[in-house]
Amino acid sequence: MDFEAFVAARSAALFRGALVLTGDREAAQDLVQETLERAYRKWRVIAGKEAPDAYVRRIMVNLANDRWRRFRRLATTPGAEGDDRAAPGDEYGQGEARDQLVRALQQLPMRMRTVVVLRYFHDLSDTEIAEDLRISASTVRSQLARGIEKLRSQCSAHYGLPPRQHTEGIR
């Protein structure tokens, strides 16, 4: 596959992943552009790989990690926002819920956020994520479980839902 065909086929998926990683459309566009720029420079090597998608995703994750580290050094964490809830079926409210999810994702540690994004936004298996991030599959599963639990607790608090009751594994 040549580079232009790869970009045409995968840029939308890369943008969706970048949007969830960054939480901002413009930052996501910049991240995808920088990812594709780096991929283009190494395209001969990447095209010869068994899974060029995984290689390019890895470039994007590394760049997002670098940006996140720089941001964490420079910025302070914003305070919690108001408790405005939308009525069911309200399209603006759905956008707010999506924004709340992205904000909650931004509060997760980078590796945990990356695992959640790769699983639920790129539909990768534990094994694929482990290979992409060069970690074990058991680490992927634990990071995913912790990340989902943190997201549940943050979203439950925002929407006034009761905390999840654990019914399994209690002796």
mmCIF file with all atom_site columns, C-alpha atoms in Angstrom:
data_model
loop_
_atom_site.group_PDB
_atom_site.id
_atom_site.type_symbol
_atom_site.label_atom_id
_atom_site.label_alt_id
_atom_site.label_comp_id
_atom_site.label_asym_id
_atom_site.label_entity_id
_atom_site.label_seq_id
_atom_site.pdbx_PDB_ins_code
_atom_site.Cartn_x
_atom_site.Cartn_y
_atom_site.Cartn_z
_atom_site.occupancy
_atom_site.B_iso_or_equiv
_atom_site.pdbx_formal_charge
_atom_site.auth_seq_id
_atom_site.auth_comp_id
_atom_site.auth_asym_id
_atom_site.auth_atom_id
_atom_site.pdbx_PDB_model_num
ATOM 1   C CA . MET A 1 1   ? 0.000   0.000   0.000  1.00 0.00 ? 1   MET A CA 1
ATOM 2   C CA . ASP A 1 2   ? 1.372   3.401   -0.868 1.00 0.00 ? 2   ASP A CA 1
ATOM 3   C CA . PHE A 1 3   ? 1.297   6.274   1.611  1.00 0.00 ? 3   PHE A CA 1
ATOM 4   C CA . GLU A 1 4   ? -1.542  8.176   -0.086 1.00 0.00 ? 4   GLU A CA 1
ATOM 5   C CA . ALA A 1 5   ? -3.800  5.097   -0.005 1.00 0.00 ? 5   ALA A CA 1
ATOM 6   C CA . PHE A 1 6   ? -2.937  4.533   3.658  1.00 0.00 ? 6   PHE A CA 1
ATOM 7   C CA . VAL A 1 7   ? -3.831  8.130   4.531  1.00 0.00 ? 7   VAL A CA 1
ATOM 8   C CA . ALA A 1 8   ? -7.112  7.910   2.610  1.00 0.00 ? 8   ALA A CA 1
ATOM 9   C CA . ALA A 1 9   ? -8.047  4.658   4.327  1.00 0.00 ? 9   ALA A CA 1
ATOM 10  C CA . ARG A 1 10  ? -6.901  5.362   7.908  1.00 0.00 ? 10  ARG A CA 1
ATOM 11  C CA . SER A 1 11  ? -6.881  9.113   8.550  1.00 0.00 ? 11  SER A CA 1
ATOM 12  C CA . ALA A 1 12  ? -10.478 9.212   9.847  1.00 0.00 ? 12  ALA A CA 1
ATOM 13  C CA . ALA A 1 13  ? -9.786  6.454   12.380 1.00 0.00 ? 13  ALA A CA 1
ATOM 14  C CA . LEU A 1 14  ? -6.537  8.128   13.399 1.00 0.00 ? 14  LEU A CA 1
ATOM 15  C CA . PHE A 1 15  ? -8.392  11.405  13.906 1.00 0.00 ? 15  PHE A CA 1
ATOM 16  C CA . ARG A 1 16  ? -11.040 9.754   16.118 1.00 0.00 ? 16  ARG A CA 1
ATOM 17  C CA . GLY A 1 17  ? -8.335  8.222   18.280 1.00 0.00 ? 17  GLY A CA 1
ATOM 18  C CA . ALA A 1 18  ? -6.414  11.484  18.429 1.00 0.00 ? 18  ALA A CA 1
ATOM 19  C CA . LEU A 1 19  ? -9.567  13.382  19.394 1.00 0.00 ? 19  LEU A CA 1
ATOM 20  C CA . VAL A 1 20  ? -10.149 11.100  22.353 1.00 0.00 ? 20  VAL A CA 1
ATOM 21  C CA . LEU A 1 21  ? -6.487  11.239  23.357 1.00 0.00 ? 21  LEU A CA 1
ATOM 22  C CA . THR A 1 22  ? -6.311  15.032  23.203 1.00 0.00 ? 22  THR A CA 1
ATOM 23  C CA . GLY A 1 23  ? -9.890  16.112  23.927 1.00 0.00 ? 23  GLY A CA 1
ATOM 24  C CA . ASP A 1 24  ? -9.655  18.957  21.415 1.00 0.00 ? 24  ASP A CA 1
ATOM 25  C CA . ARG A 1 25  ? -10.359 19.001  17.655 1.00 0.00 ? 25  ARG A CA 1
ATOM 26  C CA . GLU A 1 26  ? -7.494  21.313  16.776 1.00 0.00 ? 26  GLU A CA 1
ATOM 27  C CA . ALA A 1 27  ? -5.010  19.425  18.939 1.00 0.00 ? 27  ALA A CA 1
ATOM 28  C CA . ALA A 1 28  ? -6.249  16.163  17.401 1.00 0.00 ? 28  ALA A CA 1
ATOM 29  C CA . GLN A 1 29  ? -5.755  17.540  13.900 1.00 0.00 ? 29  GLN A CA 1
ATOM 30  C CA . ASP A 1 30  ? -2.243  18.633  14.839 1.00 0.00 ? 30  ASP A CA 1
ATOM 31  C CA . LEU A 1 31  ? -1.512  15.230  16.366 1.00 0.00 ? 31  LEU A CA 1
ATOM 32  C CA . VAL A 1 32  ? -2.707  13.376  13.262 1.00 0.00 ? 32  VAL A CA 1
ATOM 33  C CA . GLN A 1 33  ? -0.744  15.706  11.003 1.00 0.00 ? 33  GLN A CA 1
ATOM 34  C CA . GLU A 1 34  ? 2.444   15.240  13.010 1.00 0.00 ? 34  GLU A CA 1
ATOM 35  C CA . THR A 1 35  ? 1.854   11.469  13.147 1.00 0.00 ? 35  THR A CA 1
ATOM 36  C CA . LEU A 1 36  ? 1.414   11.247  9.387  1.00 0.00 ? 36  LEU A CA 1
ATOM 37  C CA . GLU A 1 37  ? 4.437   13.473  8.835  1.00 0.00 ? 37  GLU A CA 1
ATOM 38  C CA . ARG A 1 38  ? 6.611   11.140  10.896 1.00 0.00 ? 38  ARG A CA 1
ATOM 39  C CA . ALA A 1 39  ? 5.087   8.081   9.233  1.00 0.00 ? 39  ALA A CA 1
ATOM 40  C CA . TYR A 1 40  ? 5.794   9.547   5.794  1.00 0.00 ? 40  TYR A CA 1
ATOM 41  C CA . ARG A 1 41  ? 9.470   9.990   6.649  1.00 0.00 ? 41  ARG A CA 1
ATOM 42  C CA . LYS A 1 42  ? 9.718   6.282   7.520  1.00 0.00 ? 42  LYS A CA 1
ATOM 43  C CA . TRP A 1 43  ? 7.121   4.965   5.087  1.00 0.00 ? 43  TRP A CA 1
ATOM 44  C CA . ARG A 1 44  ? 9.468   2.518   3.333  1.00 0.00 ? 44  ARG A CA 1
ATOM 45  C CA . VAL A 1 45  ? 10.111  0.804   6.656  1.00 0.00 ? 45  VAL A CA 1
ATOM 46  C CA . ILE A 1 46  ? 6.481   1.046   7.823  1.00 0.00 ? 46  ILE A CA 1
ATOM 47  C CA . ALA A 1 47  ? 5.034   -0.266  4.546  1.00 0.00 ? 47  ALA A CA 1
ATOM 48  C CA . GLY A 1 48  ? 7.209   -3.362  4.875  1.00 0.00 ? 48  GLY A CA 1
ATOM 49  C CA . LYS A 1 49  ? 5.838   -4.144  8.338  1.00 0.00 ? 49  LYS A CA 1
ATOM 50  C CA . GLU A 1 50  ? 3.205   -6.810  8.887  1.00 0.00 ? 50  GLU A CA 1
ATOM 51  C CA . ALA A 1 51  ? 0.868   -4.265  10.545 1.00 0.00 ? 51  ALA A CA 1
ATOM 52  C CA . PRO A 1 52  ? 1.544   -0.701  9.380  1.00 0.00 ? 52  PRO A CA 1
ATOM 53  C CA . ASP A 1 53  ? -1.583  0.486   11.263 1.00 0.00 ? 53  ASP A CA 1
ATOM 54  C CA . ALA A 1 54  ? -0.083  -0.605  14.566 1.00 0.00 ? 54  ALA A CA 1
ATOM 55  C CA . TYR A 1 55  ? 3.206   1.124   13.778 1.00 0.00 ? 55  TYR A CA 1
ATOM 56  C CA . VAL A 1 56  ? 1.465   4.407   12.938 1.00 0.00 ? 56  VAL A CA 1
ATOM 57  C CA . ARG A 1 57  ? -0.801  4.150   16.008 1.00 0.00 ? 57  ARG A CA 1
ATOM 58  C CA . ARG A 1 58  ? 2.338   3.692   18.098 1.00 0.00 ? 58  ARG A CA 1
ATOM 59  C CA . ILE A 1 59  ? 3.789   6.885   16.610 1.00 0.00 ? 59  ILE A CA 1
ATOM 60  C CA . MET A 1 60  ? 0.559   8.709   17.502 1.00 0.00 ? 60  MET A CA 1
ATOM 61  C CA . VAL A 1 61  ? 0.499   7.351   21.056 1.00 0.00 ? 61  VAL A CA 1
ATOM 62  C CA . ASN A 1 62  ? 4.141   8.332   21.602 1.00 0.00 ? 62  ASN A CA 1
ATOM 63  C CA . LEU A 1 63  ? 3.497   11.842  20.304 1.00 0.00 ? 63  LEU A CA 1
ATOM 64  C CA . ALA A 1 64  ? 0.362   12.145  22.478 1.00 0.00 ? 64  ALA A CA 1
ATOM 65  C CA . ASN A 1 65  ? 2.384   10.981  25.504 1.00 0.00 ? 65  ASN A CA 1
ATOM 66  C CA . ASP A 1 66  ? 5.025   13.614  24.778 1.00 0.00 ? 66  ASP A CA 1
ATOM 67  C CA . ARG A 1 67  ? 2.394   16.341  24.440 1.00 0.00 ? 67  ARG A CA 1
ATOM 68  C CA . TRP A 1 68  ? 0.655   15.203  27.625 1.00 0.00 ? 68  TRP A CA 1
ATOM 69  C CA . ARG A 1 69  ? 3.918   15.327  29.576 1.00 0.00 ? 69  ARG A CA 1
ATOM 70  C CA . ARG A 1 70  ? 4.621   18.849  28.332 1.00 0.00 ? 70  ARG A CA 1
ATOM 71  C CA . PHE A 1 71  ? 1.068   19.921  29.136 1.00 0.00 ? 71  PHE A CA 1
ATOM 72  C CA . ARG A 1 72  ? 1.203   18.441  32.636 1.00 0.00 ? 72  ARG A CA 1
ATOM 73  C CA . ARG A 1 73  ? 4.372   20.389  33.357 1.00 0.00 ? 73  ARG A CA 1
ATOM 74  C CA . LEU A 1 74  ? 2.895   23.677  32.150 1.00 0.00 ? 74  LEU A CA 1
ATOM 75  C CA . ALA A 1 75  ? -0.776  23.574  33.037 1.00 0.00 ? 75  ALA A CA 1
ATOM 76  C CA . THR A 1 76  ? -2.816  23.173  36.156 1.00 0.00 ? 76  THR A CA 1
ATOM 77  C CA . THR A 1 77  ? -5.804  20.881  36.363 1.00 0.00 ? 77  THR A CA 1
ATOM 78  C CA . PRO A 1 78  ? -9.044  22.825  35.823 1.00 0.00 ? 78  PRO A CA 1
ATOM 79  C CA . GLY A 1 79  ? -11.694 22.643  38.523 1.00 0.00 ? 79  GLY A CA 1
ATOM 80  C CA . ALA A 1 80  ? -14.881 20.680  38.182 1.00 0.00 ? 80  ALA A CA 1
ATOM 81  C CA . GLU A 1 81  ? -17.549 22.303  36.116 1.00 0.00 ? 81  GLU A CA 1
ATOM 82  C CA . GLY A 1 82  ? -21.204 22.887  36.948 1.00 0.00 ? 82  GLY A CA 1
ATOM 83  C CA . ASP A 1 83  ? -23.802 20.170  37.376 1.00 0.00 ? 83  ASP A CA 1
ATOM 84  C CA . ASP A 1 84  ? -25.992 21.006  34.389 1.00 0.00 ? 84  ASP A CA 1
ATOM 85  C CA . ARG A 1 85  ? -27.762 17.889  33.183 1.00 0.00 ? 85  ARG A CA 1
ATOM 86  C CA . ALA A 1 86  ? -29.506 17.581  29.845 1.00 0.00 ? 86  ALA A CA 1
ATOM 87  C CA . ALA A 1 87  ? -32.920 16.130  29.234 1.00 0.00 ? 87  ALA A CA 1
ATOM 88  C CA . PRO A 1 88  ? -33.014 12.729  27.497 1.00 0.00 ? 88  PRO A CA 1
ATOM 89  C CA . GLY A 1 89  ? -32.964 13.085  23.709 1.00 0.00 ? 89  GLY A CA 1
ATOM 90  C CA . ASP A 1 90  ? -31.373 16.537  23.878 1.00 0.00 ? 90  ASP A CA 1
ATOM 91  C CA . GLU A 1 91  ? -28.675 16.608  21.178 1.00 0.00 ? 91  GLU A CA 1
ATOM 92  C CA . TYR A 1 92  ? -26.792 19.385  22.948 1.00 0.00 ? 92  TYR A CA 1
ATOM 93  C CA . GLY A 1 93  ? -26.867 17.313  26.114 1.00 0.00 ? 93  GLY A CA 1
ATOM 94  C CA . GLN A 1 94  ? -25.429 14.346  24.240 1.00 0.00 ? 94  GLN A CA 1
ATOM 95  C CA . GLY A 1 95  ? -22.599 16.606  23.137 1.00 0.00 ? 95  GLY A CA 1
ATOM 96  C CA . GLU A 1 96  ? -22.127 17.640  26.753 1.00 0.00 ? 96  GLU A CA 1
ATOM 97  C CA . ALA A 1 97  ? -22.042 13.993  27.811 1.00 0.00 ? 97  ALA A CA 1
ATOM 98  C CA . ARG A 1 98  ? -19.399 13.316  25.172 1.00 0.00 ? 98  ARG A CA 1
ATOM 99  C CA . ASP A 1 99  ? -17.415 16.344  26.370 1.00 0.00 ? 99  ASP A CA 1
ATOM 100 C CA . GLN A 1 100 ? -17.708 15.088  29.955 1.00 0.00 ? 100 GLN A CA 1
ATOM 101 C CA . LEU A 1 101 ? -16.380 11.691  28.861 1.00 0.00 ? 101 LEU A CA 1
ATOM 102 C CA . VAL A 1 102 ? -13.425 13.311  27.099 1.00 0.00 ? 102 VAL A CA 1
ATOM 103 C CA . ARG A 1 103 ? -12.711 15.429  30.190 1.00 0.00 ? 103 ARG A CA 1
ATOM 104 C CA . ALA A 1 104 ? -12.904 12.303  32.354 1.00 0.00 ? 104 ALA A CA 1
ATOM 105 C CA . LEU A 1 105 ? -10.520 10.531  29.974 1.00 0.00 ? 105 LEU A CA 1
ATOM 106 C CA . GLN A 1 106 ? -8.111  13.457  30.254 1.00 0.00 ? 106 GLN A CA 1
ATOM 107 C CA . GLN A 1 107 ? -7.981  12.924  34.034 1.00 0.00 ? 107 GLN A CA 1
ATOM 108 C CA . LEU A 1 108 ? -6.730  9.345   33.625 1.00 0.00 ? 108 LEU A CA 1
ATOM 109 C CA . PRO A 1 109 ? -3.007  8.643   33.682 1.00 0.00 ? 109 PRO A CA 1
ATOM 110 C CA . MET A 1 110 ? -1.618  8.521   30.146 1.00 0.00 ? 110 MET A CA 1
ATOM 111 C CA . ARG A 1 111 ? -1.046  4.768   29.875 1.00 0.00 ? 111 ARG A CA 1
ATOM 112 C CA . MET A 1 112 ? -4.485  4.015   31.291 1.00 0.00 ? 112 MET A CA 1
ATOM 113 C CA . ARG A 1 113 ? -6.111  6.508   28.909 1.00 0.00 ? 113 ARG A CA 1
ATOM 114 C CA . THR A 1 114 ? -4.191  5.052   25.981 1.00 0.00 ? 114 THR A CA 1
ATOM 115 C CA . VAL A 1 115 ? -5.342  1.518   26.803 1.00 0.00 ? 115 VAL A CA 1
ATOM 116 C CA . VAL A 1 116 ? -8.986  2.627   27.073 1.00 0.00 ? 116 VAL A CA 1
ATOM 117 C CA . VAL A 1 117 ? -8.782  4.543   23.783 1.00 0.00 ? 117 VAL A CA 1
ATOM 118 C CA . LEU A 1 118 ? -7.131  1.687   21.910 1.00 0.00 ? 118 LEU A CA 1
ATOM 119 C CA . ARG A 1 119 ? -9.717  -0.788  23.214 1.00 0.00 ? 119 ARG A CA 1
ATOM 120 C CA . TYR A 1 120 ? -12.939 1.165   22.821 1.00 0.00 ? 120 TYR A CA 1
ATOM 121 C CA . PHE A 1 121 ? -12.153 3.602   20.017 1.00 0.00 ? 121 PHE A CA 1
ATOM 122 C CA . HIS A 1 122 ? -9.869  1.419   17.894 1.00 0.00 ? 122 HIS A CA 1
ATOM 123 C CA . ASP A 1 123 ? -11.439 -1.961  18.852 1.00 0.00 ? 123 ASP A CA 1
ATOM 124 C CA . LEU A 1 124 ? -8.074  -3.607  19.522 1.00 0.00 ? 124 LEU A CA 1
ATOM 125 C CA . SER A 1 125 ? -7.705  -6.815  21.523 1.00 0.00 ? 125 SER A CA 1
ATOM 126 C CA . ASP A 1 126 ? -5.597  -7.136  24.683 1.00 0.00 ? 126 ASP A CA 1
ATOM 127 C CA . THR A 1 127 ? -2.856  -8.795  22.652 1.00 0.00 ? 127 THR A CA 1
ATOM 128 C CA . GLU A 1 128 ? -2.835  -6.053  19.997 1.00 0.00 ? 128 GLU A CA 1
ATOM 129 C CA . ILE A 1 129 ? -2.729  -3.320  22.624 1.00 0.00 ? 129 ILE A CA 1
ATOM 130 C CA . ALA A 1 130 ? 0.054   -5.132  24.487 1.00 0.00 ? 130 ALA A CA 1
ATOM 131 C CA . GLU A 1 131 ? 2.086   -5.360  21.283 1.00 0.00 ? 131 GLU A CA 1
ATOM 132 C CA . ASP A 1 132 ? 1.450   -1.699  20.398 1.00 0.00 ? 132 ASP A CA 1
ATOM 133 C CA . LEU A 1 133 ? 2.454   -0.449  23.845 1.00 0.00 ? 133 LEU A CA 1
ATOM 134 C CA . ARG A 1 134 ? 5.122   -3.086  24.494 1.00 0.00 ? 134 ARG A CA 1
ATOM 135 C CA . ILE A 1 135 ? 3.525   -4.208  27.752 1.00 0.00 ? 135 ILE A CA 1
ATOM 136 C CA . SER A 1 136 ? 2.013   -7.519  28.865 1.00 0.00 ? 136 SER A CA 1
ATOM 137 C CA . ALA A 1 137 ? -1.595  -8.471  28.153 1.00 0.00 ? 137 ALA A CA 1
ATOM 138 C CA . SER A 1 138 ? -2.235  -8.742  31.896 1.00 0.00 ? 138 SER A CA 1
ATOM 139 C CA . THR A 1 139 ? -1.053  -5.127  32.315 1.00 0.00 ? 139 THR A CA 1
ATOM 140 C CA . VAL A 1 140 ? -3.473  -4.128  29.558 1.00 0.00 ? 140 VAL A CA 1
ATOM 141 C CA . ARG A 1 141 ? -6.344  -5.852  31.363 1.00 0.00 ? 141 ARG A CA 1
ATOM 142 C CA . SER A 1 142 ? -5.516  -4.285  34.739 1.00 0.00 ? 142 SER A CA 1
ATOM 143 C CA . GLN A 1 143 ? -5.062  -0.794  33.242 1.00 0.00 ? 143 GLN A CA 1
ATOM 144 C CA . LEU A 1 144 ? -8.342  -1.201  31.357 1.00 0.00 ? 144 LEU A CA 1
ATOM 145 C CA . ALA A 1 145 ? -10.243 -2.340  34.461 1.00 0.00 ? 145 ALA A CA 1
ATOM 146 C CA . ARG A 1 146 ? -8.851  0.521   36.561 1.00 0.00 ? 146 ARG A CA 1
ATOM 147 C CA . GLY A 1 147 ? -9.514  3.054   33.828 1.00 0.00 ? 147 GLY A CA 1
ATOM 148 C CA . ILE A 1 148 ? -13.113 1.982   33.324 1.00 0.00 ? 148 ILE A CA 1
ATOM 149 C CA . GLU A 1 149 ? -13.712 2.031   37.078 1.00 0.00 ? 149 GLU A CA 1
ATOM 150 C CA . LYS A 1 150 ? -12.305 5.578   37.332 1.00 0.00 ? 150 LYS A CA 1
ATOM 151 C CA . LEU A 1 151 ? -14.433 6.705   34.388 1.00 0.00 ? 151 LEU A CA 1
ATOM 152 C CA . ARG A 1 152 ? -17.530 5.160   35.981 1.00 0.00 ? 152 ARG A CA 1
ATOM 153 C CA . SER A 1 153 ? -16.904 6.896   39.275 1.00 0.00 ? 153 SER A CA 1
ATOM 154 C CA . GLN A 1 154 ? -16.248 10.277  37.611 1.00 0.00 ? 154 GLN A CA 1
ATOM 155 C CA . CYS A 1 155 ? -19.304 10.031  35.380 1.00 0.00 ? 155 CYS A CA 1
ATOM 156 C CA . SER A 1 156 ? -21.481 8.736   38.235 1.00 0.00 ? 156 SER A CA 1
ATOM 157 C CA . ALA A 1 157 ? -20.472 11.706  40.368 1.00 0.00 ? 157 ALA A CA 1
ATOM 158 C CA . HIS A 1 158 ? -21.167 14.143  37.520 1.00 0.00 ? 158 HIS A CA 1
ATOM 159 C CA . TYR A 1 159 ? -24.609 12.732  36.754 1.00 0.00 ? 159 TYR A CA 1
ATOM 160 C CA . GLY A 1 160 ? -25.599 12.046  40.354 1.00 0.00 ? 160 GLY A CA 1
ATOM 161 C CA . LEU A 1 161 ? -25.799 8.281   39.898 1.00 0.00 ? 161 LEU A CA 1
ATOM 162 C CA . PRO A 1 162 ? -25.213 5.952   42.830 1.00 0.00 ? 162 PRO A CA 1
ATOM 163 C CA . PRO A 1 163 ? -21.791 4.289   42.865 1.00 0.00 ? 163 PRO A CA 1
ATOM 164 C CA . ARG A 1 164 ? -21.569 0.855   41.287 1.00 0.00 ? 164 ARG A CA 1
ATOM 165 C CA . GLN A 1 165 ? -22.244 -1.936  43.774 1.00 0.00 ? 165 GLN A CA 1
ATOM 166 C CA . HIS A 1 166 ? -19.809 -4.841  43.562 1.00 0.00 ? 166 HIS A CA 1
ATOM 167 C CA . THR A 1 167 ? -21.717 -8.112  43.663 1.00 0.00 ? 167 THR A CA 1
ATOM 168 C CA . GLU A 1 168 ? -19.087 -10.498 42.360 1.00 0.00 ? 168 GLU A CA 1
ATOM 169 C CA . GLY A 1 169 ? -15.890 -11.535 44.065 1.00 0.00 ? 169 GLY A CA 1
ATOM 170 C CA . ILE A 1 170 ? -17.047 -10.557 47.575 1.00 0.00 ? 170 ILE A CA 1
ATOM 171 C CA . ARG A 1 171 ? -16.624 -13.298 50.175 1.00 0.00 ? 171 ARG A CA 1
#
